[in-house]
Amino acid sequence: MPVSVYLVEDEEWIRKGIKKMIRWEELGLALSGEAEDGLTAREEILRIRPQIIVSDIRIPRLDGLALVREVQKVCPVKAIFISGYREFEYARQAIELEAVSYILKPVEKEELNHVLKQTVEALTREQKNRKDADYGKASFLMDVLDERVSDASLSLRTQKTDNCNHCVLLIPGKEPKECEEGLKTILGEREDRMMEAKLFRKGKEEWVIIFSSRNKRQFQERARRLAHVLKERTGSRGSWALGGTVTGFAGIPVSYHQAWQAYAHRDISSGNGICVFTGEENKDLRLPSGVRIEAVKFAVETADGQKLRQELSLLRQEFYAMGNMGMQEIWDDIFYICMELIRALQKNGIGTGRYYEACRLAMNRHFLHRDMQDAFDWFEGLLVQMCADVKSSRAKNIQIAVEKVREYIDAHYTQSLSLTEMAEMVYVNPSYLSTSFKRLTGYGFVDYVIRRRMDRAAEILRETELGIAETAELTGYENVRHFSRLFRKVWGKTPSEYREGCRRERET
């Protein structure tokens, strides 16, 4: 059954163009509907329930970001945003909505179809995972934490115990197996029976401990003390985070998300301790100086690896100097700079789909990076790849330019040809074209023109009885003496000697 796609774009001609670009049958897609404004789209989407939304951001009545945000509250959907605008906030919100991609106008056909193909593959994997998952083996608390328990079922299970206090301790990262075993041992040995502590491995790289107690007195402080004991005795090197206290099982997901907020916004100068949710985690975006960002961008655009390393070192110093920076702020800044670089590369005709995907994955998994050093290592790796792609793109572009110039010379060698005019034709610097032409063809520009003319002159002398003056004229020379001198330089003979030699070869 085809994957359903809903298209939202207020400009009809753009909407038609996008529909023509998509390889519907090849990708297994079907258009389920389209709209030119957000409110109409919302009503139809909630009724039709498509699997993919392709939407412009700036649309009337309800913008694309708000549209997807409202739809996702009711039904899961994959979002692909298309926009002619490049504000950081748009890209950030797209990431937070787990958008598949954020494509800048004008839309490239191959990029759009590549993104749609990846989206279809992701939907297929998710459907398989849902079928293979065995939710029946999960404990009740884990079901509550993952918000897989309905309100009716929760009320039925907890009508006698719903006044318990809970808070969630988050243990993210790639800790060794011994950490999990150590946690189980310590929790089994502890003497405080007034507070339960259940350990769950929530994911491949994430554990949680759910603390529970009927006794409200100093519950949060007791949970925090136990968390410190667990961390110290297991020898964990990463940061942990403790969510706020909630009452009732239904609040457990809230405490879990609070723990994630505390962890994401942890202060880079606080070391690898335990972050506690305070409710003041969100901070305004503070960026390094524009001069520093522009210097990094220039180093990437010029593919200057040494300059890039120098500027990244200075950028890192600026981050430290800004003070009171949390890891989430570090990532926000890095993400902002990445978006600026991606825009610059797009402007230079370099494909940027994989950079956007790398940023999306990093934002979803940045908890694996323990500190700013880890974050900058990832950032530098991405920028080094950008430099390599800039070099590769330049090499490819100059090859195309040289081939185009060579073909033009082959077709118009009798005309007056100028290196400057040829450089303007292929939009490159004349000096760069000159050195690249010789490197790729083995001839300088002028030498290649002369060689092409002399090859043709030799052909005329071999196969016709035309005179030397006529041959010179046919190959672009008015001065017969100049023509003869060049011919002898290339072939080692005068035109008359060359023709006579060809006659003797035919007679023997």
XYZ file of C-alpha atoms in Angstrom:
508
model
C 0.000 0.000 0.000
C 1.490 3.406 -0.972
C 2.708 5.806 1.697
C 0.356 8.809 1.855
C 1.713 12.328 1.410
C -0.055 15.622 2.149
C 1.311 18.799 0.495
C 0.908 22.304 1.971
C 2.080 25.319 -0.073
C 0.262 28.629 -0.630
C 1.836 29.283 -4.048
C -0.043 27.128 -6.564
C 2.750 27.108 -9.133
C 5.270 25.929 -6.534
C 2.828 23.261 -5.352
C 2.406 21.981 -8.901
C 6.158 22.030 -9.403
C 6.778 19.961 -6.274
C 4.160 17.409 -7.351
C 5.903 17.059 -10.705
C 9.314 16.622 -9.040
C 8.292 13.690 -6.846
C 8.844 10.200 -8.242
C 5.576 8.896 -6.803
C 5.443 5.375 -8.215
C 9.165 4.667 -7.810
C 9.144 5.669 -4.121
C 5.802 4.013 -3.356
C 4.070 7.310 -2.554
C 0.543 8.593 -3.120
C -0.813 12.133 -2.793
C -3.609 12.082 -0.202
C -4.388 15.796 -0.337
C -3.108 19.335 -0.622
C -3.904 22.788 0.758
C -2.780 26.378 0.457
C -3.268 27.373 4.111
C -2.586 25.851 7.530
C -6.134 25.679 8.929
C -7.547 23.875 5.896
C -4.582 21.511 5.977
C -5.037 20.785 9.696
C -8.700 19.814 9.266
C -8.000 17.537 6.312
C -4.868 15.977 7.830
C -6.670 15.063 11.053
C -9.372 13.447 8.947
C -7.175 11.744 6.335
C -4.243 10.889 8.649
C -1.407 10.943 6.050
C 1.976 9.483 6.950
C 4.096 12.343 5.542
C 3.509 16.110 5.469
C 5.514 18.229 3.033
C 4.887 21.834 4.063
C 6.145 25.348 3.526
C 6.717 27.227 6.817
C 5.324 30.619 5.829
C 1.708 29.748 4.931
C -1.494 31.726 5.682
C -3.756 31.286 8.734
C -1.523 28.738 10.530
C 2.212 28.441 9.803
C 3.781 25.104 8.910
C 5.553 24.635 12.264
C 2.363 25.246 14.254
C 0.441 22.980 11.878
C 2.787 20.036 12.440
C 2.948 20.713 16.186
C -0.859 20.518 16.471
C -1.167 17.467 14.230
C 1.510 15.542 16.141
C -0.520 15.883 19.332
C -3.183 13.692 17.733
C -1.396 11.423 15.275
C 2.212 10.534 14.402
C 3.412 12.049 11.150
C 6.736 12.623 9.421
C 7.328 16.273 8.506
C 9.460 17.712 5.710
C 9.674 21.516 5.783
C 10.343 23.611 2.685
C 11.124 27.281 3.156
C 12.656 30.251 1.446
C 13.574 31.604 4.852
C 16.697 30.699 6.795
C 16.083 32.017 10.298
C 17.762 29.925 12.978
C 14.541 29.628 14.970
C 12.762 27.949 12.056
C 15.476 25.299 11.700
C 15.631 24.766 15.467
C 11.875 24.260 15.758
C 11.988 21.855 12.824
C 14.588 19.802 14.700
C 12.495 19.848 17.885
C 9.517 18.567 15.899
C 11.789 15.745 14.657
C 11.372 16.911 11.090
C 12.886 14.596 8.517
C 14.473 17.533 6.703
C 14.497 21.322 6.291
C 14.882 22.094 2.578
C 15.594 25.622 1.361
C 13.973 26.997 -1.786
C 14.486 26.687 -4.667
C 13.801 22.991 -4.170
C 16.208 20.596 -5.886
C 14.480 17.567 -7.409
C 17.134 15.045 -6.370
C 17.348 16.345 -2.815
C 13.563 16.229 -2.363
C 13.291 12.667 -3.683
C 16.277 11.560 -1.601
C 14.642 12.908 1.561
C 11.319 11.255 0.666
C 13.090 7.940 0.074
C 14.752 8.146 3.514
C 11.378 8.967 5.072
C 9.692 5.948 3.501
C 12.527 3.719 4.737
C 12.191 5.159 8.263
C 8.429 4.518 8.272
C 9.016 0.929 7.167
C 11.515 0.360 9.988
C 9.201 1.865 12.582
C 6.292 -0.317 11.491
C 8.478 -3.405 11.789
C 9.737 -2.352 15.222
C 6.194 -1.833 16.464
C 5.200 -5.312 15.319
C 8.276 -6.929 16.864
C 8.031 -5.142 20.199
C 6.675 -7.170 23.093
C 5.137 -4.670 25.431
C 3.680 -7.389 27.638
C 7.100 -8.072 29.233
C 7.601 -4.491 30.372
C 6.976 -3.691 34.042
C 4.087 -1.440 34.985
C 6.404 1.390 36.013
C 8.259 1.205 32.719
C 4.959 1.302 30.861
C 4.020 4.423 32.819
C 7.420 6.015 32.169
C 7.095 5.400 28.453
C 3.512 6.714 28.559
C 2.115 3.452 27.191
C -0.634 3.132 29.818
C -4.081 4.575 29.121
C -5.728 6.878 31.649
C -8.448 4.278 32.353
C -5.908 1.501 32.955
C -3.793 3.794 35.126
C -6.762 4.740 37.297
C -7.726 1.093 37.728
C -4.199 0.005 38.759
C -3.434 2.933 41.045
C -6.662 3.813 42.827
C -5.117 2.758 46.181
C -1.523 3.896 45.632
C -1.851 7.025 43.537
C -0.683 9.274 46.426
C 2.931 8.038 46.295
C 5.781 10.491 45.623
C 8.123 9.727 42.757
C 11.152 11.215 41.083
C 13.313 9.922 38.271
C 17.114 9.675 38.193
C 18.511 9.706 34.654
C 21.787 7.858 33.904
C 22.666 8.514 30.244
C 25.705 7.535 28.208
C 27.847 4.529 27.396
C 28.638 3.298 30.881
C 30.286 -0.149 31.207
C 28.185 -3.200 32.011
C 29.659 -3.264 35.537
C 27.798 -0.005 36.289
C 24.436 -1.691 35.833
C 25.470 -4.672 37.949
C 26.891 -2.349 40.607
C 23.668 -0.361 40.769
C 21.629 -3.509 41.298
C 23.977 -4.660 44.081
C 23.947 -1.336 45.914
C 20.184 -0.966 45.661
C 19.766 -4.480 47.056
C 22.055 -3.784 50.020
C 20.690 -0.421 51.156
C 18.838 -0.220 54.462
C 16.376 2.636 53.738
C 13.161 0.692 53.184
C 11.004 3.838 53.411
C 11.915 4.678 49.814
C 11.799 2.251 46.906
C 14.303 2.529 44.084
C 13.755 0.519 40.904
C 16.390 0.362 38.164
C 15.388 0.096 34.499
C 17.482 -0.052 31.374
C 15.364 2.215 29.188
C 17.553 2.046 26.116
C 20.907 0.889 24.831
C 22.595 3.958 26.305
C 20.212 5.041 29.024
C 19.237 3.829 32.492
C 16.689 5.311 34.866
C 16.017 4.785 38.557
C 12.500 5.569 39.760
C 12.433 6.571 43.425
C 9.071 6.127 45.202
C 7.874 6.796 48.752
C 4.661 7.501 50.651
C 6.619 9.676 53.031
C 6.806 13.215 51.619
C 9.214 14.454 54.303
C 12.557 15.311 52.658
C 11.801 12.861 49.849
C 13.697 14.848 47.186
C 16.722 15.298 49.458
C 16.818 11.584 50.340
C 16.606 10.700 46.639
C 19.441 13.119 45.873
C 21.662 11.660 48.625
C 21.056 8.129 47.417
C 21.852 9.218 43.841
C 25.228 10.605 45.006
C 25.993 7.365 46.860
C 25.164 5.298 43.780
C 27.316 7.488 41.543
C 30.281 7.475 43.895
C 30.246 3.735 44.551
C 29.847 2.745 40.893
C 32.647 5.113 39.818
C 30.558 6.582 36.999
C 32.439 9.230 35.001
C 29.422 10.857 33.350
C 26.827 13.362 34.561
C 23.515 12.120 35.991
C 20.305 14.128 36.402
C 17.448 14.113 38.890
C 13.923 15.221 37.972
C 11.491 16.967 40.293
C 9.152 15.259 42.799
C 5.700 14.307 41.484
C 2.681 12.745 43.152
C 1.081 9.680 41.576
C 2.253 7.348 38.825
C 0.879 9.670 36.154
C 3.568 12.227 37.052
C 6.520 9.874 36.441
C 6.938 10.887 32.755
C 6.986 14.535 33.894
C 9.853 13.890 36.320
C 11.682 11.931 33.613
C 11.462 14.825 31.135
C 12.542 17.251 33.861
C 15.632 15.100 34.431
C 16.404 15.345 30.727
C 16.027 19.132 30.851
C 18.409 19.328 33.806
C 20.910 17.103 31.992
C 20.668 18.939 28.671
C 21.215 22.336 30.314
C 23.961 21.220 32.724
C 26.694 23.808 33.312
C 29.933 22.955 31.489
C 31.943 24.139 34.516
C 30.101 21.952 37.047
C 32.004 18.753 36.280
C 30.442 15.297 36.051
C 28.170 15.415 39.068
C 24.406 15.129 39.483
C 22.256 17.846 37.894
C 19.001 18.604 39.707
C 15.984 20.081 37.927
C 15.280 23.654 39.105
C 12.709 24.904 36.611
C 15.098 27.613 35.392
C 16.889 25.558 32.740
C 15.810 27.477 29.623
C 18.126 30.380 28.813
C 18.311 32.879 25.959
C 20.635 32.037 23.097
C 24.054 33.708 23.487
C 26.313 33.521 20.467
C 30.068 34.086 20.078
C 31.099 37.229 18.190
C 29.928 37.549 14.598
C 33.527 38.119 13.525
C 34.549 34.726 14.908
C 31.625 32.940 13.234
C 32.427 34.627 9.906
C 36.077 33.580 10.237
C 35.060 29.938 10.732
C 32.692 30.184 7.763
C 35.424 31.709 5.554
C 37.840 28.904 6.480
C 35.267 26.293 5.424
C 34.310 28.096 2.196
C 37.987 28.369 1.215
C 38.681 24.778 2.349
C 41.583 26.026 4.483
C 42.065 23.223 7.023
C 44.852 24.928 8.964
C 42.894 28.175 9.252
C 39.815 26.209 10.337
C 41.677 24.555 13.217
C 43.001 27.934 14.373
C 39.555 29.530 14.285
C 37.941 26.601 16.104
C 40.536 26.944 18.867
C 39.705 30.652 19.215
C 35.978 29.860 19.114
C 36.387 27.345 21.927
C 38.168 30.023 24.013
C 35.256 32.399 23.426
C 32.791 29.786 24.705
C 34.767 29.377 27.902
C 35.076 33.142 28.310
C 31.304 33.623 28.027
C 30.863 31.851 31.401
C 27.850 30.095 32.937
C 27.230 28.109 29.746
C 25.143 24.960 29.819
C 25.633 22.029 27.461
C 22.307 22.756 25.786
C 23.470 26.315 25.107
C 26.722 24.972 23.665
C 24.748 22.730 21.327
C 22.366 25.545 20.383
C 25.347 27.698 19.381
C 27.009 24.890 17.466
C 23.750 24.105 15.709
C 23.275 27.769 14.783
C 26.780 27.973 13.277
C 26.170 24.713 11.388
C 22.996 26.174 9.853
C 24.939 29.264 8.739
C 27.606 27.068 7.131
C 25.029 24.845 5.441
C 23.358 27.931 3.955
C 26.722 29.179 2.641
C 27.498 25.815 1.028
C 24.032 25.650 -0.535
C 24.684 29.064 -2.060
C 27.851 27.636 -3.638
C 25.969 24.698 -5.150
C 27.207 22.024 -2.757
C 24.753 19.337 -1.639
C 23.986 19.688 2.068
C 21.454 16.955 2.837
C 23.870 14.856 4.865
C 24.958 17.825 6.992
C 21.364 18.515 7.957
C 20.916 14.825 8.793
C 24.122 14.856 10.880
C 22.819 17.866 12.844
C 19.457 16.207 13.375
C 21.071 13.042 14.710
C 23.420 15.035 16.931
C 20.559 17.043 18.426
C 18.641 13.826 19.126
C 21.670 12.059 20.654
C 23.781 14.865 22.092
C 23.457 13.327 25.555
C 26.198 10.909 24.487
C 28.651 13.816 24.488
C 29.828 14.232 28.072
C 31.312 17.723 27.849
C 32.257 20.601 25.579
C 35.352 18.741 24.374
C 33.131 15.967 23.013
C 30.788 18.522 21.448
C 33.656 20.345 19.732
C 35.173 17.085 18.520
C 31.874 16.336 16.746
C 31.670 19.926 15.450
C 35.231 19.877 14.109
C 34.625 16.513 12.441
C 31.602 17.915 10.587
C 33.485 21.043 9.489
C 36.471 19.005 8.271
C 34.048 16.984 6.148
C 32.587 20.230 4.797
C 36.095 21.375 3.798
C 36.707 18.080 2.011
C 33.418 18.433 0.127
C 34.269 22.005 -0.872
C 37.589 20.781 -2.312
C 35.884 17.897 -4.096
C 33.198 20.195 -5.503
C 35.801 22.639 -6.765
C 37.772 19.858 -8.433
C 34.631 18.524 -10.098
C 33.480 21.974 -11.199
C 36.830 22.926 -12.744
C 36.954 19.596 -14.601
C 33.567 20.403 -16.113
C 34.691 23.954 -16.914
C 37.916 22.803 -18.619
C 36.044 20.194 -20.650
C 33.530 22.807 -21.753
C 36.329 25.171 -22.836
C 38.149 22.357 -24.648
C 34.995 21.414 -26.544
C 34.428 25.048 -27.477
C 37.977 25.356 -28.819
C 37.542 22.149 -30.858
C 34.406 23.597 -32.465
C 35.622 27.201 -32.946
C 39.400 26.960 -33.343
C 39.395 29.117 -36.499
C 38.021 32.068 -34.537
C 39.907 34.480 -32.288
C 39.863 32.858 -28.839
C 40.666 34.643 -25.576
C 41.416 33.048 -22.212
C 39.513 35.864 -20.483
C 36.425 35.312 -22.632
C 36.566 31.557 -22.009
C 36.879 32.153 -18.247
C 33.803 34.403 -18.333
C 31.925 31.725 -20.253
C 32.470 29.126 -17.485
C 32.372 31.614 -14.547
C 35.899 31.038 -13.193
C 38.961 33.197 -12.649
C 41.189 33.381 -15.796
C 44.337 32.503 -13.852
C 42.613 29.526 -12.212
C 41.312 28.366 -15.603
C 44.795 28.689 -17.140
C 46.549 26.558 -14.506
C 43.697 24.027 -14.363
C 43.532 23.718 -18.157
C 47.232 22.846 -18.354
C 46.993 20.429 -15.420
C 44.042 18.546 -16.897
C 44.896 18.583 -20.636
C 48.683 18.714 -20.575
C 48.643 21.892 -22.730
C 48.538 25.589 -21.946
C 45.460 27.384 -23.294
C 47.293 29.046 -26.222
C 49.307 25.896 -26.969
C 46.095 23.836 -27.154
C 44.526 26.300 -29.635
C 47.659 26.204 -31.792
C 47.820 22.402 -31.623
C 44.170 22.080 -32.622
C 44.746 24.406 -35.611
C 47.922 22.657 -36.698
C 46.230 19.240 -36.508
C 43.563 20.544 -38.873
C 46.180 22.159 -41.133
C 48.039 18.855 -41.386
C 44.781 17.099 -42.320
C 44.114 19.646 -45.108
C 47.661 19.301 -46.473
C 47.417 15.486 -46.484
C 43.992 15.139 -48.045
C 43.576 18.164 -50.376
C 45.534 20.155 -52.983
C 44.693 23.514 -51.425
C 47.519 26.029 -51.317
C 49.438 27.028 -48.195
C 47.693 30.431 -48.010
C 44.248 28.834 -48.248
C 45.211 26.277 -45.573
C 46.375 29.094 -43.290
C 43.101 30.962 -43.782
C 41.002 27.856 -43.066
C 42.790 27.341 -39.774
C 42.440 30.934 -38.555
C 45.637 32.632 -39.816
C 45.831 35.612 -42.159
C 49.625 35.817 -42.107
C 51.049 32.888 -44.101
C 54.575 33.368 -42.741
C 53.308 33.252 -39.137
C 51.253 30.147 -39.974
C 54.275 28.393 -41.518
C 56.472 29.207 -38.538
C 53.940 27.728 -36.099
C 53.405 24.686 -38.317
C 57.113 23.946 -38.396
C 57.318 24.388 -34.600
C 54.591 21.760 -34.107
C 55.420 19.257 -36.882
C 59.156 19.876 -37.392
C 58.610 20.621 -41.097
C 57.339 23.457 -43.257
C 53.837 22.988 -44.750
C 55.372 22.238 -48.180
C 57.813 19.690 -46.732
C 54.998 18.028 -44.765
C 52.804 17.726 -47.913
C 55.679 16.335 -49.979
C 56.462 13.783 -47.299
C 52.829 12.628 -47.271
C 52.898 12.197 -51.083
C 56.030 10.056 -50.925
C 54.454 7.834 -48.241
C 51.388 7.261 -50.445
C 53.536 6.366 -53.475
C 55.627 3.765 -51.633
